[in-house]
Amino acid sequence: MEGTATKVEDFKGRLDELITKVDKLEQRVNEVEKFYLTTEIKKPSTSRNAPILIDKNKEKHVPSMKKLQQDASRREAAATKRMQELMRQFGTVFRQAGHQLKLLG
């Protein structure tokens, strides 16, 4: 009986470590998400003496802005997919952990 209690405590300790790692990972994901939500594409500074260049620069930036937005959308979709897969994997790990706790307890 004492051996089983020790195994349960060891398992709980490992489970606590996993939960801590998941919390840290979630915090890092939130930080990355916040970074991308708050990052703006900076406009180039131009002088008053070059109005023609300003218009040309605007024309050049419009297609690249669209491409950047599309790329950002693709990255966001890929990140969402990865996060869903991670959550599914963690759910599996936690269900297995709960099942093993029931067996040990």
JSON list of C-alpha atoms in Angstrom, two decimals:
[
{"chain": "A", "resi": 1, "resn": "MET", "atom": "CA", "xyz": [0.00, 0.00, 0.00]},
{"chain": "A", "resi": 2, "resn": "GLU", "atom": "CA", "xyz": [2.84, 2.38, 0.85]},
{"chain": "A", "resi": 3, "resn": "GLY", "atom": "CA", "xyz": [4.50, 1.68, -2.53]},
{"chain": "A", "resi": 4, "resn": "THR", "atom": "CA", "xyz": [1.28, 2.59, -4.31]},
{"chain": "A", "resi": 5, "resn": "ALA", "atom": "CA", "xyz": [0.99, 5.83, -2.36]},
{"chain": "A", "resi": 6, "resn": "THR", "atom": "CA", "xyz": [4.55, 6.73, -3.31]},
{"chain": "A", "resi": 7, "resn": "LYS", "atom": "CA", "xyz": [3.80, 5.99, -6.97]},
{"chain": "A", "resi": 8, "resn": "VAL", "atom": "CA", "xyz": [0.70, 8.16, -6.81]},
{"chain": "A", "resi": 9, "resn": "GLU", "atom": "CA", "xyz": [2.66, 11.02, -5.24]},
{"chain": "A", "resi": 10, "resn": "ASP", "atom": "CA", "xyz": [5.40, 10.70, -7.88]},
{"chain": "A", "resi": 11, "resn": "PHE", "atom": "CA", "xyz": [2.77, 10.69, -10.60]},
{"chain": "A", "resi": 12, "resn": "LYS", "atom": "CA", "xyz": [1.06, 13.74, -9.10]},
{"chain": "A", "resi": 13, "resn": "GLY", "atom": "CA", "xyz": [4.43, 15.51, -9.02]},
{"chain": "A", "resi": 14, "resn": "ARG", "atom": "CA", "xyz": [5.00, 14.75, -12.71]},
{"chain": "A", "resi": 15, "resn": "LEU", "atom": "CA", "xyz": [1.47, 15.87, -13.51]},
{"chain": "A", "resi": 16, "resn": "ASP", "atom": "CA", "xyz": [2.08, 19.16, -11.65]},
{"chain": "A", "resi": 17, "resn": "GLU", "atom": "CA", "xyz": [5.26, 19.65, -13.70]},
{"chain": "A", "resi": 18, "resn": "LEU", "atom": "CA", "xyz": [3.31, 19.08, -16.92]},
{"chain": "A", "resi": 19, "resn": "ILE", "atom": "CA", "xyz": [0.64, 21.54, -15.85]},
{"chain": "A", "resi": 20, "resn": "THR", "atom": "CA", "xyz": [3.32, 24.13, -15.07]},
{"chain": "A", "resi": 21, "resn": "LYS", "atom": "CA", "xyz": [4.90, 23.59, -18.49]},
{"chain": "A", "resi": 22, "resn": "VAL", "atom": "CA", "xyz": [1.50, 23.91, -20.18]},
{"chain": "A", "resi": 23, "resn": "ASP", "atom": "CA", "xyz": [0.85, 27.16, -18.30]},
{"chain": "A", "resi": 24, "resn": "LYS", "atom": "CA", "xyz": [4.23, 28.55, -19.39]},
{"chain": "A", "resi": 25, "resn": "LEU", "atom": "CA", "xyz": [3.60, 27.49, -22.98]},
{"chain": "A", "resi": 26, "resn": "GLU", "atom": "CA", "xyz": [0.17, 29.11, -22.93]},
{"chain": "A", "resi": 27, "resn": "GLN", "atom": "CA", "xyz": [1.69, 32.32, -21.56]},
{"chain": "A", "resi": 28, "resn": "ARG", "atom": "CA", "xyz": [4.33, 32.35, -24.32]},
{"chain": "A", "resi": 29, "resn": "VAL", "atom": "CA", "xyz": [1.68, 31.74, -26.99]},
{"chain": "A", "resi": 30, "resn": "ASN", "atom": "CA", "xyz": [-0.35, 34.64, -25.59]},
{"chain": "A", "resi": 31, "resn": "GLU", "atom": "CA", "xyz": [2.74, 36.88, -25.67]},
{"chain": "A", "resi": 32, "resn": "VAL", "atom": "CA", "xyz": [3.44, 35.98, -29.30]},
{"chain": "A", "resi": 33, "resn": "GLU", "atom": "CA", "xyz": [-0.20, 36.51, -30.24]},
{"chain": "A", "resi": 34, "resn": "LYS", "atom": "CA", "xyz": [-0.21, 39.89, -28.47]},
{"chain": "A", "resi": 35, "resn": "PHE", "atom": "CA", "xyz": [3.00, 40.87, -30.27]},
{"chain": "A", "resi": 36, "resn": "TYR", "atom": "CA", "xyz": [1.51, 40.13, -33.69]},
{"chain": "A", "resi": 37, "resn": "LEU", "atom": "CA", "xyz": [-1.75, 41.87, -32.84]},
{"chain": "A", "resi": 38, "resn": "THR", "atom": "CA", "xyz": [0.02, 45.04, -31.75]},
{"chain": "A", "resi": 39, "resn": "THR", "atom": "CA", "xyz": [2.71, 45.13, -34.46]},
{"chain": "A", "resi": 40, "resn": "GLU", "atom": "CA", "xyz": [2.01, 47.59, -37.21]},
{"chain": "A", "resi": 41, "resn": "ILE", "atom": "CA", "xyz": [3.83, 47.95, -40.47]},
{"chain": "A", "resi": 42, "resn": "LYS", "atom": "CA", "xyz": [5.68, 51.23, -40.18]},
{"chain": "A", "resi": 43, "resn": "LYS", "atom": "CA", "xyz": [5.29, 53.72, -42.96]},
{"chain": "A", "resi": 44, "resn": "PRO", "atom": "CA", "xyz": [8.48, 55.10, -44.48]},
{"chain": "A", "resi": 45, "resn": "SER", "atom": "CA", "xyz": [9.27, 58.70, -43.65]},
{"chain": "A", "resi": 46, "resn": "THR", "atom": "CA", "xyz": [9.32, 61.01, -46.66]},
{"chain": "A", "resi": 47, "resn": "SER", "atom": "CA", "xyz": [10.33, 64.59, -47.21]},
{"chain": "A", "resi": 48, "resn": "ARG", "atom": "CA", "xyz": [8.14, 67.40, -48.52]},
{"chain": "A", "resi": 49, "resn": "ASN", "atom": "CA", "xyz": [10.38, 67.78, -51.56]},
{"chain": "A", "resi": 50, "resn": "ALA", "atom": "CA", "xyz": [9.40, 64.43, -53.08]},
{"chain": "A", "resi": 51, "resn": "PRO", "atom": "CA", "xyz": [5.61, 64.25, -53.59]},
{"chain": "A", "resi": 52, "resn": "ILE", "atom": "CA", "xyz": [5.98, 62.04, -56.67]},
{"chain": "A", "resi": 53, "resn": "LEU", "atom": "CA", "xyz": [8.08, 59.55, -54.72]},
{"chain": "A", "resi": 54, "resn": "ILE", "atom": "CA", "xyz": [5.47, 59.45, -51.99]},
{"chain": "A", "resi": 55, "resn": "ASP", "atom": "CA", "xyz": [2.77, 58.43, -54.48]},
{"chain": "A", "resi": 56, "resn": "LYS", "atom": "CA", "xyz": [5.02, 55.79, -56.04]},
{"chain": "A", "resi": 57, "resn": "ASN", "atom": "CA", "xyz": [5.91, 54.43, -52.60]},
{"chain": "A", "resi": 58, "resn": "LYS", "atom": "CA", "xyz": [2.23, 54.20, -51.70]},
{"chain": "A", "resi": 59, "resn": "GLU", "atom": "CA", "xyz": [1.54, 52.28, -54.89]},
{"chain": "A", "resi": 60, "resn": "LYS", "atom": "CA", "xyz": [4.40, 49.91, -54.15]},
{"chain": "A", "resi": 61, "resn": "HIS", "atom": "CA", "xyz": [3.27, 49.35, -50.57]},
{"chain": "A", "resi": 62, "resn": "VAL", "atom": "CA", "xyz": [-0.35, 48.51, -51.37]},
{"chain": "A", "resi": 63, "resn": "PRO", "atom": "CA", "xyz": [0.36, 45.13, -53.04]},
{"chain": "A", "resi": 64, "resn": "SER", "atom": "CA", "xyz": [2.98, 44.26, -50.44]},
{"chain": "A", "resi": 65, "resn": "MET", "atom": "CA", "xyz": [0.55, 45.19, -47.66]},
{"chain": "A", "resi": 66, "resn": "LYS", "atom": "CA", "xyz": [-2.03, 42.82, -49.14]},
{"chain": "A", "resi": 67, "resn": "LYS", "atom": "CA", "xyz": [0.59, 40.09, -49.37]},
{"chain": "A", "resi": 68, "resn": "LEU", "atom": "CA", "xyz": [1.67, 40.72, -45.78]},
{"chain": "A", "resi": 69, "resn": "GLN", "atom": "CA", "xyz": [-1.94, 40.52, -44.62]},
{"chain": "A", "resi": 70, "resn": "GLN", "atom": "CA", "xyz": [-2.46, 37.27, -46.53]},
{"chain": "A", "resi": 71, "resn": "ASP", "atom": "CA", "xyz": [0.76, 35.86, -45.09]},
{"chain": "A", "resi": 72, "resn": "ALA", "atom": "CA", "xyz": [-0.33, 36.91, -41.61]},
{"chain": "A", "resi": 73, "resn": "SER", "atom": "CA", "xyz": [-3.71, 35.25, -42.13]},
{"chain": "A", "resi": 74, "resn": "ARG", "atom": "CA", "xyz": [-2.01, 32.04, -43.26]},
{"chain": "A", "resi": 75, "resn": "ARG", "atom": "CA", "xyz": [0.36, 32.10, -40.29]},
{"chain": "A", "resi": 76, "resn": "GLU", "atom": "CA", "xyz": [-2.52, 32.73, -37.93]},
{"chain": "A", "resi": 77, "resn": "ALA", "atom": "CA", "xyz": [-4.50, 29.83, -39.41]},
{"chain": "A", "resi": 78, "resn": "ALA", "atom": "CA", "xyz": [-1.45, 27.56, -39.15]},
{"chain": "A", "resi": 79, "resn": "ALA", "atom": "CA", "xyz": [-0.85, 28.66, -35.55]},
{"chain": "A", "resi": 80, "resn": "THR", "atom": "CA", "xyz": [-4.51, 28.01, -34.70]},
{"chain": "A", "resi": 81, "resn": "LYS", "atom": "CA", "xyz": [-4.24, 24.55, -36.21]},
{"chain": "A", "resi": 82, "resn": "ARG", "atom": "CA", "xyz": [-1.04, 23.82, -34.24]},
{"chain": "A", "resi": 83, "resn": "MET", "atom": "CA", "xyz": [-2.64, 25.09, -31.03]},
{"chain": "A", "resi": 84, "resn": "GLN", "atom": "CA", "xyz": [-5.68, 22.86, -31.57]},
{"chain": "A", "resi": 85, "resn": "GLU", "atom": "CA", "xyz": [-3.39, 19.88, -32.12]},
{"chain": "A", "resi": 86, "resn": "LEU", "atom": "CA", "xyz": [-1.40, 20.72, -28.97]},
{"chain": "A", "resi": 87, "resn": "MET", "atom": "CA", "xyz": [-4.60, 21.04, -26.94]},
{"chain": "A", "resi": 88, "resn": "ARG", "atom": "CA", "xyz": [-5.79, 17.68, -28.31]},
{"chain": "A", "resi": 89, "resn": "GLN", "atom": "CA", "xyz": [-2.46, 16.07, -27.36]},
{"chain": "A", "resi": 90, "resn": "PHE", "atom": "CA", "xyz": [-2.53, 17.59, -23.87]},
{"chain": "A", "resi": 91, "resn": "GLY", "atom": "CA", "xyz": [-6.11, 16.38, -23.44]},
{"chain": "A", "resi": 92, "resn": "THR", "atom": "CA", "xyz": [-4.96, 12.87, -24.33]},
{"chain": "A", "resi": 93, "resn": "VAL", "atom": "CA", "xyz": [-2.07, 13.10, -21.87]},
{"chain": "A", "resi": 94, "resn": "PHE", "atom": "CA", "xyz": [-4.34, 14.33, -19.07]},
{"chain": "A", "resi": 95, "resn": "ARG", "atom": "CA", "xyz": [-6.96, 11.65, -19.74]},
{"chain": "A", "resi": 96, "resn": "GLN", "atom": "CA", "xyz": [-4.24, 8.99, -19.63]},
{"chain": "A", "resi": 97, "resn": "ALA", "atom": "CA", "xyz": [-2.84, 10.53, -16.44]},
{"chain": "A", "resi": 98, "resn": "GLY", "atom": "CA", "xyz": [-6.29, 10.49, -14.83]},
{"chain": "A", "resi": 99, "resn": "HIS", "atom": "CA", "xyz": [-6.80, 6.89, -15.89]},
{"chain": "A", "resi": 100, "resn": "GLN", "atom": "CA", "xyz": [-3.45, 5.87, -14.38]},
{"chain": "A", "resi": 101, "resn": "LEU", "atom": "CA", "xyz": [-4.24, 7.74, -11.16]},
{"chain": "A", "resi": 102, "resn": "LYS", "atom": "CA", "xyz": [-7.48, 5.76, -10.90]},
{"chain": "A", "resi": 103, "resn": "LEU", "atom": "CA", "xyz": [-5.56, 2.52, -11.41]},
{"chain": "A", "resi": 104, "resn": "LEU", "atom": "CA", "xyz": [-2.97, 3.44, -8.77]},
{"chain": "A", "resi": 105, "resn": "GLY", "atom": "CA", "xyz": [-5.45, 4.85, -6.29]}
]
